[in-house]
């Protein structure tokens, strides 16, 4: 910028860009500085195997990306981003060729669960009906007043959400398919599934499949990041790439600085300007398990035994609920397992633009102990082969990332933890430190705007948006937050 900005945002991930867009909509001059050569953070797409194969490096499927209040307001369609919905949102293959399948339709999903159909409708019917109110209530910086009609749904959700998913699955369902289906969704949280709150995560993600879907952006997740950058530039903001911030002193004089970084990075950048008490709390902040990830270029679609799984955008590869629980207990306890829970995505099921004609991309990751350097290729491919015999014969090339390599690619993934901090009950209530306003810091003009703040991980933009709202109120005295500016006419 030709003059000093009103606000600087460090980090061009989804939360940093969301914060920048909200600040810019208020008429402020906003500059984003990004360490990498491209925007996106976890929303990046690269050719890591063979030319013409576009792989999402971290986030790929975006239920929160279409459901969160921020992105509903941003409106992807008006920004030129086309969200594609697979016929099957996600599937959970079982031995013997069976599978539990989540469709966009709640009724169709329930019908496939046999004797558990009525129980599935009862658990999710109200949630789906009031989906936007439920999401808005839990993702906002302060609980919003709910329409009276939504209170029963929120109450029912809260009663079922606080326990662990094993308790909920056995309480609600009699059959293995339904139990495995909700357990596989809950395992996205990277927690031991016997811990509190895992039921809530399984319920939210399951509900979103029927409410707004689990879509993939056409061409790759990078399109989402690029659309946000374009919108910011259209509003007069800017993004500077290849700029690694090591000392916050470089922004002395800037009225507001928002950090889409880990809490540890903030402490390092603040140095001796930060009070010891805050730094001590950050030292207690717990990061969760890491991930080991594989991207494959394939000659053919994954040959799943179950035909419905071949139509799914996301596949939870783990077997029974008990196996899923065991697979997630291991990394949470610092152990590896030969039968991990594998979270897999097959983008070319719905988006053939990701690969040369007739070819396919496929990725998967497993949760591993924090910072693990172990290569899990053999274990992952064995799990996929278990439910898709002949899978290995389709592999043209693969690219892998260990947990430390995930951190090297994105410093917010400390120890490979793509959630920027364990999503446990305690840390979701006080994230990253116990403060009345966790976006504020002891430095009056500095705000934390990353997934290390509420509402936590996922591509929803709300951590950044919530932090920007706090900065607009505390620094610039704005009580009414202006809406995002609409996309200009094409």
Short mmCIF file of C-alpha atoms in Angstrom, two decimals:
data_model
loop_
_atom_site.label_atom_id
_atom_site.label_comp_id
_atom_site.label_asym_id
_atom_site.label_seq_id
_atom_site.Cartn_x
_atom_site.Cartn_y
_atom_site.Cartn_z
CA UNK A 1 0.00 0.00 0.00
CA UNK A 2 1.15 3.55 -0.67
CA UNK A 3 0.44 4.53 2.94
CA UNK A 4 0.30 2.78 6.28
CA UNK A 5 -2.68 0.41 6.49
CA UNK A 6 -5.36 0.65 9.14
CA UNK A 7 -5.04 -3.07 9.78
CA UNK A 8 -2.58 -5.83 9.00
CA UNK A 9 -3.56 -9.50 8.89
CA UNK A 10 -0.75 -12.04 9.25
CA UNK A 11 -1.61 -15.24 7.37
CA UNK A 12 -3.72 -15.73 4.26
CA UNK A 13 -5.59 -18.84 5.34
CA UNK A 14 -9.40 -18.91 5.37
CA UNK A 15 -9.60 -17.16 8.74
CA UNK A 16 -7.04 -14.51 7.85
CA UNK A 17 -8.79 -13.73 4.58
CA UNK A 18 -12.19 -13.69 6.29
CA UNK A 19 -10.86 -11.18 8.84
CA UNK A 20 -9.40 -9.03 6.07
CA UNK A 21 -12.65 -9.03 4.11
CA UNK A 22 -14.68 -7.99 7.16
CA UNK A 23 -12.27 -5.19 8.03
CA UNK A 24 -12.14 -4.00 4.43
CA UNK A 25 -15.95 -3.98 4.23
CA UNK A 26 -15.85 -1.43 7.05
CA UNK A 27 -13.84 0.89 4.81
CA UNK A 28 -10.44 0.19 6.35
CA UNK A 29 -7.18 -0.09 4.41
CA UNK A 30 -6.16 -3.70 4.94
CA UNK A 31 -2.92 -5.48 4.12
CA UNK A 32 -2.46 -9.25 4.43
CA UNK A 33 1.07 -10.65 4.71
CA UNK A 34 1.64 -14.31 3.89
CA UNK A 35 4.74 -16.46 4.33
CA UNK A 36 3.97 -18.73 1.36
CA UNK A 37 3.96 -17.79 -2.32
CA UNK A 38 0.21 -18.42 -2.59
CA UNK A 39 -2.81 -17.63 -0.48
CA UNK A 40 -4.95 -20.28 1.13
CA UNK A 41 -3.24 -21.89 4.12
CA UNK A 42 -5.13 -25.18 4.25
CA UNK A 43 -7.09 -24.19 1.12
CA UNK A 44 -4.43 -24.93 -1.48
CA UNK A 45 -4.36 -27.10 -4.58
CA UNK A 46 -1.11 -28.23 -6.21
CA UNK A 47 0.23 -30.74 -8.73
CA UNK A 48 2.24 -32.94 -6.38
CA UNK A 49 2.18 -36.26 -8.27
CA UNK A 50 2.01 -35.94 -12.07
CA UNK A 51 1.31 -33.03 -14.45
CA UNK A 52 -2.40 -32.34 -14.81
CA UNK A 53 -3.41 -33.97 -11.51
CA UNK A 54 -4.73 -31.30 -9.11
CA UNK A 55 -4.51 -32.34 -5.45
CA UNK A 56 -5.98 -30.50 -2.46
CA UNK A 57 -3.12 -30.40 0.03
CA UNK A 58 -5.26 -30.15 3.15
CA UNK A 59 -8.95 -29.22 3.06
CA UNK A 60 -11.00 -30.60 0.18
CA UNK A 61 -14.62 -31.11 1.24
CA UNK A 62 -16.47 -28.11 2.65
CA UNK A 63 -19.68 -28.63 4.63
CA UNK A 64 -18.79 -25.68 6.88
CA UNK A 65 -17.60 -23.72 3.84
CA UNK A 66 -21.20 -23.51 2.62
CA UNK A 67 -22.98 -23.56 5.98
CA UNK A 68 -21.16 -20.98 8.11
CA UNK A 69 -22.70 -17.51 8.48
CA UNK A 70 -19.61 -15.88 6.99
CA UNK A 71 -19.52 -17.94 3.80
CA UNK A 72 -23.30 -17.80 3.32
CA UNK A 73 -22.88 -14.04 3.34
CA UNK A 74 -19.80 -14.18 1.08
CA UNK A 75 -21.77 -16.29 -1.45
CA UNK A 76 -19.41 -18.51 -3.42
CA UNK A 77 -21.60 -18.63 -6.53
CA UNK A 78 -21.47 -14.85 -6.95
CA UNK A 79 -17.66 -15.04 -6.68
CA UNK A 80 -17.35 -17.55 -9.51
CA UNK A 81 -16.78 -20.63 -7.34
CA UNK A 82 -18.94 -23.60 -8.28
CA UNK A 83 -19.63 -26.03 -5.44
CA UNK A 84 -20.18 -29.60 -6.62
CA UNK A 85 -22.25 -32.10 -4.63
CA UNK A 86 -21.51 -35.82 -5.02
CA UNK A 87 -24.48 -38.19 -5.22
CA UNK A 88 -23.25 -39.64 -1.92
CA UNK A 89 -21.92 -37.13 0.63
CA UNK A 90 -19.88 -39.74 2.49
CA UNK A 91 -19.77 -43.49 2.87
CA UNK A 92 -18.42 -45.98 5.37
CA UNK A 93 -17.60 -49.37 3.83
CA UNK A 94 -17.98 -52.49 5.92
CA UNK A 95 -16.60 -55.98 5.49
CA UNK A 96 -18.53 -58.31 3.24
CA UNK A 97 -19.38 -55.63 0.67
CA UNK A 98 -21.88 -53.72 2.79
CA UNK A 99 -21.63 -49.97 3.48
CA UNK A 100 -23.34 -47.22 5.43
CA UNK A 101 -24.15 -44.34 3.10
CA UNK A 102 -25.01 -40.68 3.81
CA UNK A 103 -26.98 -39.03 1.03
CA UNK A 104 -27.99 -35.38 0.80
CA UNK A 105 -31.51 -36.63 1.53
CA UNK A 106 -32.16 -37.44 5.18
CA UNK A 107 -35.00 -39.77 4.18
CA UNK A 108 -32.88 -41.69 1.66
CA UNK A 109 -30.09 -42.08 4.22
CA UNK A 110 -32.48 -43.33 6.90
CA UNK A 111 -34.09 -45.78 4.49
CA UNK A 112 -30.71 -47.42 3.91
CA UNK A 113 -30.20 -48.07 7.62
CA UNK A 114 -32.90 -50.72 7.96
CA UNK A 115 -34.22 -51.10 11.49
CA UNK A 116 -32.44 -47.89 12.55
CA UNK A 117 -34.29 -45.73 10.01
CA UNK A 118 -36.77 -44.26 12.50
CA UNK A 119 -34.05 -43.62 15.08
CA UNK A 120 -31.92 -41.81 12.49
CA UNK A 121 -34.85 -39.61 11.47
CA UNK A 122 -35.59 -38.84 15.12
CA UNK A 123 -31.97 -37.90 15.89
CA UNK A 124 -31.45 -35.61 12.89
CA UNK A 125 -34.89 -34.46 11.74
CA UNK A 126 -35.15 -31.35 13.92
CA UNK A 127 -31.49 -30.50 13.47
CA UNK A 128 -31.76 -30.50 9.69
CA UNK A 129 -34.98 -28.47 9.79
CA UNK A 130 -33.28 -25.76 11.87
CA UNK A 131 -29.77 -26.25 10.47
CA UNK A 132 -28.86 -22.61 9.88
CA UNK A 133 -29.96 -21.58 13.36
CA UNK A 134 -27.96 -24.42 14.92
CA UNK A 135 -24.80 -23.52 13.00
CA UNK A 136 -25.18 -19.79 13.62
CA UNK A 137 -25.66 -20.36 17.34
CA UNK A 138 -22.47 -22.35 17.81
CA UNK A 139 -20.17 -20.56 15.36
CA UNK A 140 -20.84 -16.97 16.39
CA UNK A 141 -18.52 -15.10 18.75
CA UNK A 142 -21.40 -14.73 21.20
CA UNK A 143 -24.47 -16.92 21.36
CA UNK A 144 -27.16 -15.26 19.28
CA UNK A 145 -30.77 -15.04 20.29
CA UNK A 146 -32.55 -17.98 18.71
CA UNK A 147 -35.95 -17.95 17.07
CA UNK A 148 -38.33 -19.68 19.47
CA UNK A 149 -38.96 -22.43 16.93
CA UNK A 150 -35.27 -23.48 17.11
CA UNK A 151 -34.94 -23.82 20.89
CA UNK A 152 -36.17 -27.46 21.04
CA UNK A 153 -33.69 -28.47 18.34
CA UNK A 154 -30.79 -26.76 20.12
CA UNK A 155 -31.77 -28.30 23.45
CA UNK A 156 -32.05 -31.79 21.98
CA UNK A 157 -28.71 -31.35 20.26
CA UNK A 158 -26.98 -30.17 23.44
CA UNK A 159 -28.23 -33.12 25.47
CA UNK A 160 -26.87 -35.59 22.92
CA UNK A 161 -23.71 -33.67 21.98
CA UNK A 162 -21.81 -33.46 25.25
CA UNK A 163 -21.12 -37.20 25.77
CA UNK A 164 -18.86 -39.30 23.59
CA UNK A 165 -19.92 -40.75 20.24
CA UNK A 166 -19.68 -44.36 21.45
CA UNK A 167 -22.34 -43.60 24.05
CA UNK A 168 -24.55 -41.85 21.47
CA UNK A 169 -24.15 -44.53 18.81
CA UNK A 170 -25.15 -47.32 21.20
CA UNK A 171 -27.95 -45.28 22.76
CA UNK A 172 -29.51 -44.26 19.46
CA UNK A 173 -28.91 -47.23 17.16
CA UNK A 174 -29.09 -51.01 17.21
CA UNK A 175 -27.27 -51.82 13.97
CA UNK A 176 -23.63 -51.54 12.97
CA UNK A 177 -24.15 -49.46 9.78
CA UNK A 178 -25.74 -46.51 11.61
CA UNK A 179 -23.23 -46.71 14.44
CA UNK A 180 -20.29 -46.79 12.04
CA UNK A 181 -21.72 -43.91 10.01
CA UNK A 182 -21.89 -41.45 12.90
CA UNK A 183 -18.60 -42.70 14.36
CA UNK A 184 -16.79 -42.08 11.08
CA UNK A 185 -18.09 -38.51 10.98
CA UNK A 186 -17.07 -37.89 14.60
CA UNK A 187 -13.52 -39.09 13.91
CA UNK A 188 -12.86 -35.95 11.85
CA UNK A 189 -12.24 -34.27 15.21
CA UNK A 190 -8.92 -36.09 15.77
CA UNK A 191 -9.90 -37.06 19.31
CA UNK A 192 -10.14 -40.29 21.25
CA UNK A 193 -13.79 -41.11 20.52
CA UNK A 194 -14.47 -42.08 24.12
CA UNK A 195 -13.98 -38.43 25.15
CA UNK A 196 -16.79 -35.91 25.71
CA UNK A 197 -18.01 -33.74 22.82
CA UNK A 198 -17.21 -36.29 20.11
CA UNK A 199 -20.93 -37.06 19.86
CA UNK A 200 -21.56 -33.40 19.04
CA UNK A 201 -19.04 -33.34 16.23
CA UNK A 202 -20.52 -36.49 14.72
CA UNK A 203 -24.01 -34.99 14.90
CA UNK A 204 -23.04 -31.65 13.37
CA UNK A 205 -21.19 -33.17 10.42
CA UNK A 206 -23.94 -35.72 9.82
CA UNK A 207 -26.60 -33.01 9.97
CA UNK A 208 -24.67 -30.85 7.49
CA UNK A 209 -24.66 -33.68 4.95
CA UNK A 210 -28.45 -33.42 4.81
CA UNK A 211 -28.72 -29.67 5.37
CA UNK A 212 -26.26 -27.99 2.99
CA UNK A 213 -24.22 -30.97 1.82
CA UNK A 214 -20.54 -31.91 1.74
CA UNK A 215 -19.49 -30.20 -1.52
CA UNK A 216 -16.14 -29.87 -3.29
CA UNK A 217 -15.21 -26.70 -5.22
CA UNK A 218 -14.79 -27.29 -8.93
CA UNK A 219 -11.12 -27.19 -9.88
CA UNK A 220 -9.84 -27.50 -6.32
CA UNK A 221 -9.98 -25.74 -2.98
CA UNK A 222 -7.45 -23.16 -4.20
CA UNK A 223 -10.35 -21.61 -6.12
CA UNK A 224 -11.92 -20.63 -2.81
CA UNK A 225 -8.77 -18.90 -1.57
CA UNK A 226 -8.27 -17.13 -4.89
CA UNK A 227 -11.87 -15.88 -4.85
CA UNK A 228 -11.38 -14.41 -1.39
CA UNK A 229 -8.16 -12.67 -2.46
CA UNK A 230 -9.88 -11.26 -5.56
CA UNK A 231 -12.73 -9.92 -3.45
CA UNK A 232 -10.27 -8.28 -1.06
CA UNK A 233 -8.34 -6.64 -3.89
CA UNK A 234 -11.58 -5.37 -5.43
CA UNK A 235 -12.21 -3.61 -2.11
CA UNK A 236 -8.77 -1.98 -2.10
CA UNK A 237 -6.98 -4.47 0.12
CA UNK A 238 -3.74 -6.23 -0.77
CA UNK A 239 -1.84 -9.46 -0.11
CA UNK A 240 1.94 -9.59 0.10
CA UNK A 241 3.47 -13.03 -0.45
CA UNK A 242 6.80 -14.44 0.68
CA UNK A 243 6.71 -12.26 3.80
CA UNK A 244 7.45 -14.20 6.99
CA UNK A 245 6.76 -12.22 10.13
CA UNK A 246 9.16 -12.88 12.99
CA UNK A 247 8.71 -9.73 15.10
CA UNK A 248 5.53 -7.73 15.63
CA UNK A 249 7.60 -4.58 15.97
CA UNK A 250 7.52 -4.27 12.21
CA UNK A 251 3.88 -3.24 12.56
CA UNK A 252 4.41 -0.56 15.20
CA UNK A 253 2.00 2.25 14.47
CA UNK A 254 -0.58 0.06 12.74
CA UNK A 255 -3.85 0.45 14.68
CA UNK A 256 -4.84 -3.24 14.50
CA UNK A 257 -2.90 -6.45 13.81
CA UNK A 258 -4.78 -9.75 13.43
CA UNK A 259 -2.92 -13.05 13.49
CA UNK A 260 -4.05 -16.14 11.60
CA UNK A 261 -1.28 -18.10 13.31
CA UNK A 262 -0.75 -20.61 16.09
CA UNK A 263 -0.65 -19.23 19.66
CA UNK A 264 3.00 -20.35 19.86
CA UNK A 265 3.87 -18.21 16.84
CA UNK A 266 2.18 -15.19 18.43
CA UNK A 267 4.26 -15.60 21.59
CA UNK A 268 7.45 -15.82 19.53
CA UNK A 269 6.56 -12.76 17.43
CA UNK A 270 5.61 -10.74 20.52
CA UNK A 271 8.84 -11.56 22.37
CA UNK A 272 9.43 -9.60 25.54
CA UNK A 273 6.43 -7.34 24.87
CA UNK A 274 4.08 -10.07 26.08
CA UNK A 275 3.20 -10.63 29.72
CA UNK A 276 4.50 -13.82 31.28
CA UNK A 277 1.07 -15.05 32.38
CA UNK A 278 -0.34 -15.23 28.85
CA UNK A 279 2.80 -16.97 27.58
CA UNK A 280 2.57 -19.54 30.36
CA UNK A 281 -1.02 -20.33 29.40
CA UNK A 282 0.02 -20.74 25.77
CA UNK A 283 2.71 -23.19 26.89
CA UNK A 284 -0.10 -25.28 28.41
CA UNK A 285 -2.13 -25.18 25.20
CA UNK A 286 -2.34 -28.73 23.91
CA UNK A 287 -1.90 -29.69 20.28
CA UNK A 288 -3.58 -32.87 19.12
CA UNK A 289 -2.39 -35.76 16.97
CA UNK A 290 -0.78 -35.08 13.64
CA UNK A 291 -1.66 -36.45 10.23
CA UNK A 292 0.17 -38.49 7.64
CA UNK A 293 -1.24 -37.78 4.17
CA UNK A 294 -1.01 -39.43 0.76
CA UNK A 295 -2.05 -38.04 -2.62
CA UNK A 296 -2.45 -40.52 -5.46
CA UNK A 297 -2.72 -40.16 -9.21
CA UNK A 298 -4.83 -43.11 -10.42
CA UNK A 299 -5.39 -44.78 -13.78
CA UNK A 300 -8.96 -45.76 -12.82
CA UNK A 301 -11.51 -45.04 -10.11
CA UNK A 302 -10.95 -46.72 -6.75
CA UNK A 303 -12.52 -50.20 -7.19
CA UNK A 304 -14.63 -50.22 -4.03
CA UNK A 305 -16.51 -53.48 -3.57
CA UNK A 306 -19.67 -51.58 -2.70
CA UNK A 307 -21.06 -49.66 -5.67
CA UNK A 308 -22.48 -46.82 -3.52
CA UNK A 309 -19.03 -46.06 -2.11
CA UNK A 310 -17.80 -45.45 -5.66
CA UNK A 311 -20.20 -42.46 -5.82
CA UNK A 312 -19.09 -40.89 -2.52
CA UNK A 313 -17.05 -37.73 -2.28
CA UNK A 314 -15.70 -38.71 1.14
CA UNK A 315 -15.02 -42.23 2.41
CA UNK A 316 -14.34 -43.22 6.03
CA UNK A 317 -12.26 -46.38 5.84
CA UNK A 318 -12.27 -48.13 9.19
CA UNK A 319 -14.77 -50.99 9.43
CA UNK A 320 -16.97 -51.18 12.50
CA UNK A 321 -17.51 -48.47 15.11
CA UNK A 322 -15.29 -50.45 17.50
CA UNK A 323 -12.51 -50.43 14.91
CA UNK A 324 -12.94 -46.69 14.35
CA UNK A 325 -12.71 -46.08 18.09
CA UNK A 326 -9.59 -48.24 18.37
CA UNK A 327 -8.02 -46.55 15.35
CA UNK A 328 -8.44 -43.11 16.93
CA UNK A 329 -7.47 -44.19 20.46
CA UNK A 330 -3.98 -45.13 19.27
CA UNK A 331 -2.71 -41.72 18.05
CA UNK A 332 -4.42 -39.97 20.95
CA UNK A 333 -2.33 -42.16 23.27
CA UNK A 334 0.85 -41.59 21.27
CA UNK A 335 0.77 -44.97 19.51
CA UNK A 336 0.63 -46.15 15.91
CA UNK A 337 -1.74 -48.84 14.67
CA UNK A 338 -1.76 -51.18 11.70
CA UNK A 339 -5.51 -50.64 11.27
CA UNK A 340 -5.96 -46.87 11.37
CA UNK A 341 -9.09 -44.86 10.66
CA UNK A 342 -8.49 -43.57 7.13
CA UNK A 343 -10.22 -40.38 5.99
CA UNK A 344 -10.28 -40.43 2.17
CA UNK A 345 -11.59 -38.10 -0.55
CA UNK A 346 -12.13 -38.92 -4.22
CA UNK A 347 -12.68 -35.54 -5.94
CA UNK A 348 -12.93 -36.85 -9.49
CA UNK A 349 -16.14 -38.67 -8.58
CA UNK A 350 -17.80 -35.29 -9.08
CA UNK A 351 -15.07 -33.13 -10.69
CA UNK A 352 -13.30 -34.59 -13.74
CA UNK A 353 -11.36 -31.33 -14.20
CA UNK A 354 -8.96 -32.44 -11.45
CA UNK A 355 -7.17 -35.01 -13.67
CA UNK A 356 -6.43 -35.80 -17.32
CA UNK A 357 -9.32 -37.41 -19.19
CA UNK A 358 -10.10 -40.86 -17.84
CA UNK A 359 -7.70 -40.50 -14.88
CA UNK A 360 -8.41 -39.77 -11.23
CA UNK A 361 -7.06 -38.13 -8.08
CA UNK A 362 -7.51 -39.60 -4.63
CA UNK A 363 -6.17 -38.62 -1.21
CA UNK A 364 -6.27 -39.93 2.30
CA UNK A 365 -4.79 -39.24 5.67
CA UNK A 366 -4.56 -40.99 9.00
CA UNK A 367 -4.11 -39.52 12.45
CA UNK A 368 -0.72 -40.25 13.99
CA UNK A 369 1.00 -39.31 17.26
CA UNK A 370 1.91 -35.64 17.46
CA UNK A 371 5.06 -34.99 15.43
CA UNK A 372 5.38 -38.58 14.20
CA UNK A 373 7.88 -39.08 11.36
CA UNK A 374 6.62 -42.59 10.54
CA UNK A 375 5.55 -43.33 6.95
CA UNK A 376 2.06 -44.87 7.06
CA UNK A 377 1.74 -45.65 3.34
CA UNK A 378 1.62 -49.41 3.80
CA UNK A 379 -1.06 -49.26 6.51
CA UNK A 380 -3.24 -46.80 4.59
CA UNK A 381 -3.11 -48.69 1.33
CA UNK A 382 -3.84 -51.97 3.13
CA UNK A 383 -7.00 -50.46 4.65
CA UNK A 384 -8.17 -49.17 1.26
CA UNK A 385 -7.32 -52.50 -0.41
CA UNK A 386 -9.38 -54.26 2.25
CA UNK A 387 -12.56 -52.64 0.91
CA UNK A 388 -11.35 -52.04 -2.67
CA UNK A 389 -9.38 -55.08 -3.86
CA UNK A 390 -7.13 -54.15 -6.75
CA UNK A 391 -6.67 -50.55 -5.60
CA UNK A 392 -2.87 -50.74 -5.69
CA UNK A 393 -3.02 -51.71 -9.38
CA UNK A 394 -4.58 -48.32 -10.21
CA UNK A 395 -1.78 -46.23 -8.68
CA UNK A 396 0.24 -44.22 -11.20
CA UNK A 397 2.08 -42.07 -8.63
CA UNK A 398 1.87 -41.03 -5.02
CA UNK A 399 3.13 -38.14 -2.88
CA UNK A 400 3.32 -38.31 0.91
CA UNK A 401 3.64 -35.88 3.81
CA UNK A 402 4.57 -36.85 7.36
CA UNK A 403 3.34 -34.83 10.31
CA UNK A 404 6.50 -32.66 10.47
CA UNK A 405 6.28 -32.08 6.71
CA UNK A 406 2.69 -30.89 7.16
CA UNK A 407 4.02 -28.31 9.64
CA UNK A 408 6.79 -27.32 7.24
CA UNK A 409 4.19 -26.74 4.55
CA UNK A 410 1.94 -24.76 6.93
CA UNK A 411 3.40 -23.61 10.29
CA UNK A 412 -0.08 -23.55 11.84
CA UNK A 413 -0.08 -27.37 11.65
CA UNK A 414 2.12 -27.72 14.71
CA UNK A 415 3.37 -31.30 14.90
CA UNK A 416 1.06 -32.13 12.00
CA UNK A 417 -2.02 -31.02 13.98
CA UNK A 418 -4.25 -29.56 11.25
CA UNK A 419 -6.75 -28.37 13.90
CA UNK A 420 -4.35 -25.76 15.38
CA UNK A 421 -4.94 -27.22 18.81
CA UNK A 422 -6.78 -30.19 20.26
CA UNK A 423 -10.55 -29.82 19.93
CA UNK A 424 -11.29 -31.17 23.41
CA UNK A 425 -14.19 -29.92 25.53
CA UNK A 426 -11.91 -27.84 27.76
CA UNK A 427 -10.01 -26.25 24.89
CA UNK A 428 -13.19 -25.50 22.96
CA UNK A 429 -14.49 -23.58 25.99
CA UNK A 430 -11.22 -21.67 26.60
CA UNK A 431 -9.30 -21.48 23.34
CA UNK A 432 -6.34 -20.84 23.43
CA UNK A 433 -6.26 -19.33 26.95
CA UNK A 434 -8.91 -18.67 29.61
CA UNK A 435 -9.97 -15.10 28.84
CA UNK A 436 -13.35 -13.41 28.67
CA UNK A 437 -12.56 -12.49 25.06
CA UNK A 438 -10.16 -15.02 23.59
CA UNK A 439 -9.59 -13.04 20.37
CA UNK A 440 -8.02 -10.21 22.38
CA UNK A 441 -4.47 -10.47 23.72
CA UNK A 442 -2.49 -8.55 26.35
CA UNK A 443 -1.29 -6.33 23.46
CA UNK A 444 -4.21 -3.95 22.97
CA UNK A 445 -3.89 -3.68 19.18
CA UNK A 446 -3.14 -7.38 18.50
CA UNK A 447 -5.85 -10.01 18.03
CA UNK A 448 -5.71 -13.76 17.47
CA UNK A 449 -7.82 -14.79 14.47
CA UNK A 450 -6.87 -18.41 13.76
CA UNK A 451 -8.46 -21.80 14.38
CA UNK A 452 -6.82 -21.64 17.82
CA UNK A 453 -9.78 -19.41 18.77
CA UNK A 454 -13.50 -20.27 18.91
CA UNK A 455 -15.24 -21.91 17.16
CA UNK A 456 -12.09 -23.87 16.30
CA UNK A 457 -11.04 -25.95 13.30
CA UNK A 458 -12.69 -26.35 9.87
CA UNK A 459 -12.97 -24.02 6.89
CA UNK A 460 -15.74 -21.71 8.07
CA UNK A 461 -13.96 -18.35 8.33
CA UNK A 462 -15.67 -17.61 11.62
CA UNK A 463 -12.54 -17.37 13.78
CA UNK A 464 -11.28 -14.57 11.54
CA UNK A 465 -14.68 -12.93 11.21
CA UNK A 466 -15.27 -13.01 14.97
CA UNK A 467 -11.82 -11.55 15.63
CA UNK A 468 -12.37 -8.79 13.07
CA UNK A 469 -15.65 -7.85 14.73
CA UNK A 470 -13.84 -7.54 18.06
CA UNK A 471 -11.14 -5.34 16.50
CA UNK A 472 -13.72 -3.14 14.80
CA UNK A 473 -15.42 -2.57 18.13
CA UNK A 474 -12.36 -2.18 20.38
CA UNK A 475 -10.00 -0.30 18.09
CA UNK A 476 -12.25 1.54 15.65
CA UNK A 477 -15.33 2.04 17.84
CA UNK A 478 -17.78 0.45 15.40
CA UNK A 479 -20.84 -0.94 17.17
CA UNK A 480 -22.63 -1.93 13.99
CA UNK A 481 -20.56 -4.25 11.82
CA UNK A 482 -21.12 -3.56 8.11
CA UNK A 483 -22.06 -6.45 5.82
CA UNK A 484 -19.59 -7.87 3.34
CA UNK A 485 -19.61 -6.05 0.03
CA UNK A 486 -21.32 -7.96 -2.76
CA UNK A 487 -19.39 -9.16 -5.77
CA UNK A 488 -19.24 -6.52 -8.54
CA UNK A 489 -21.29 -7.19 -11.68
CA UNK A 490 -19.46 -9.51 -14.07
#
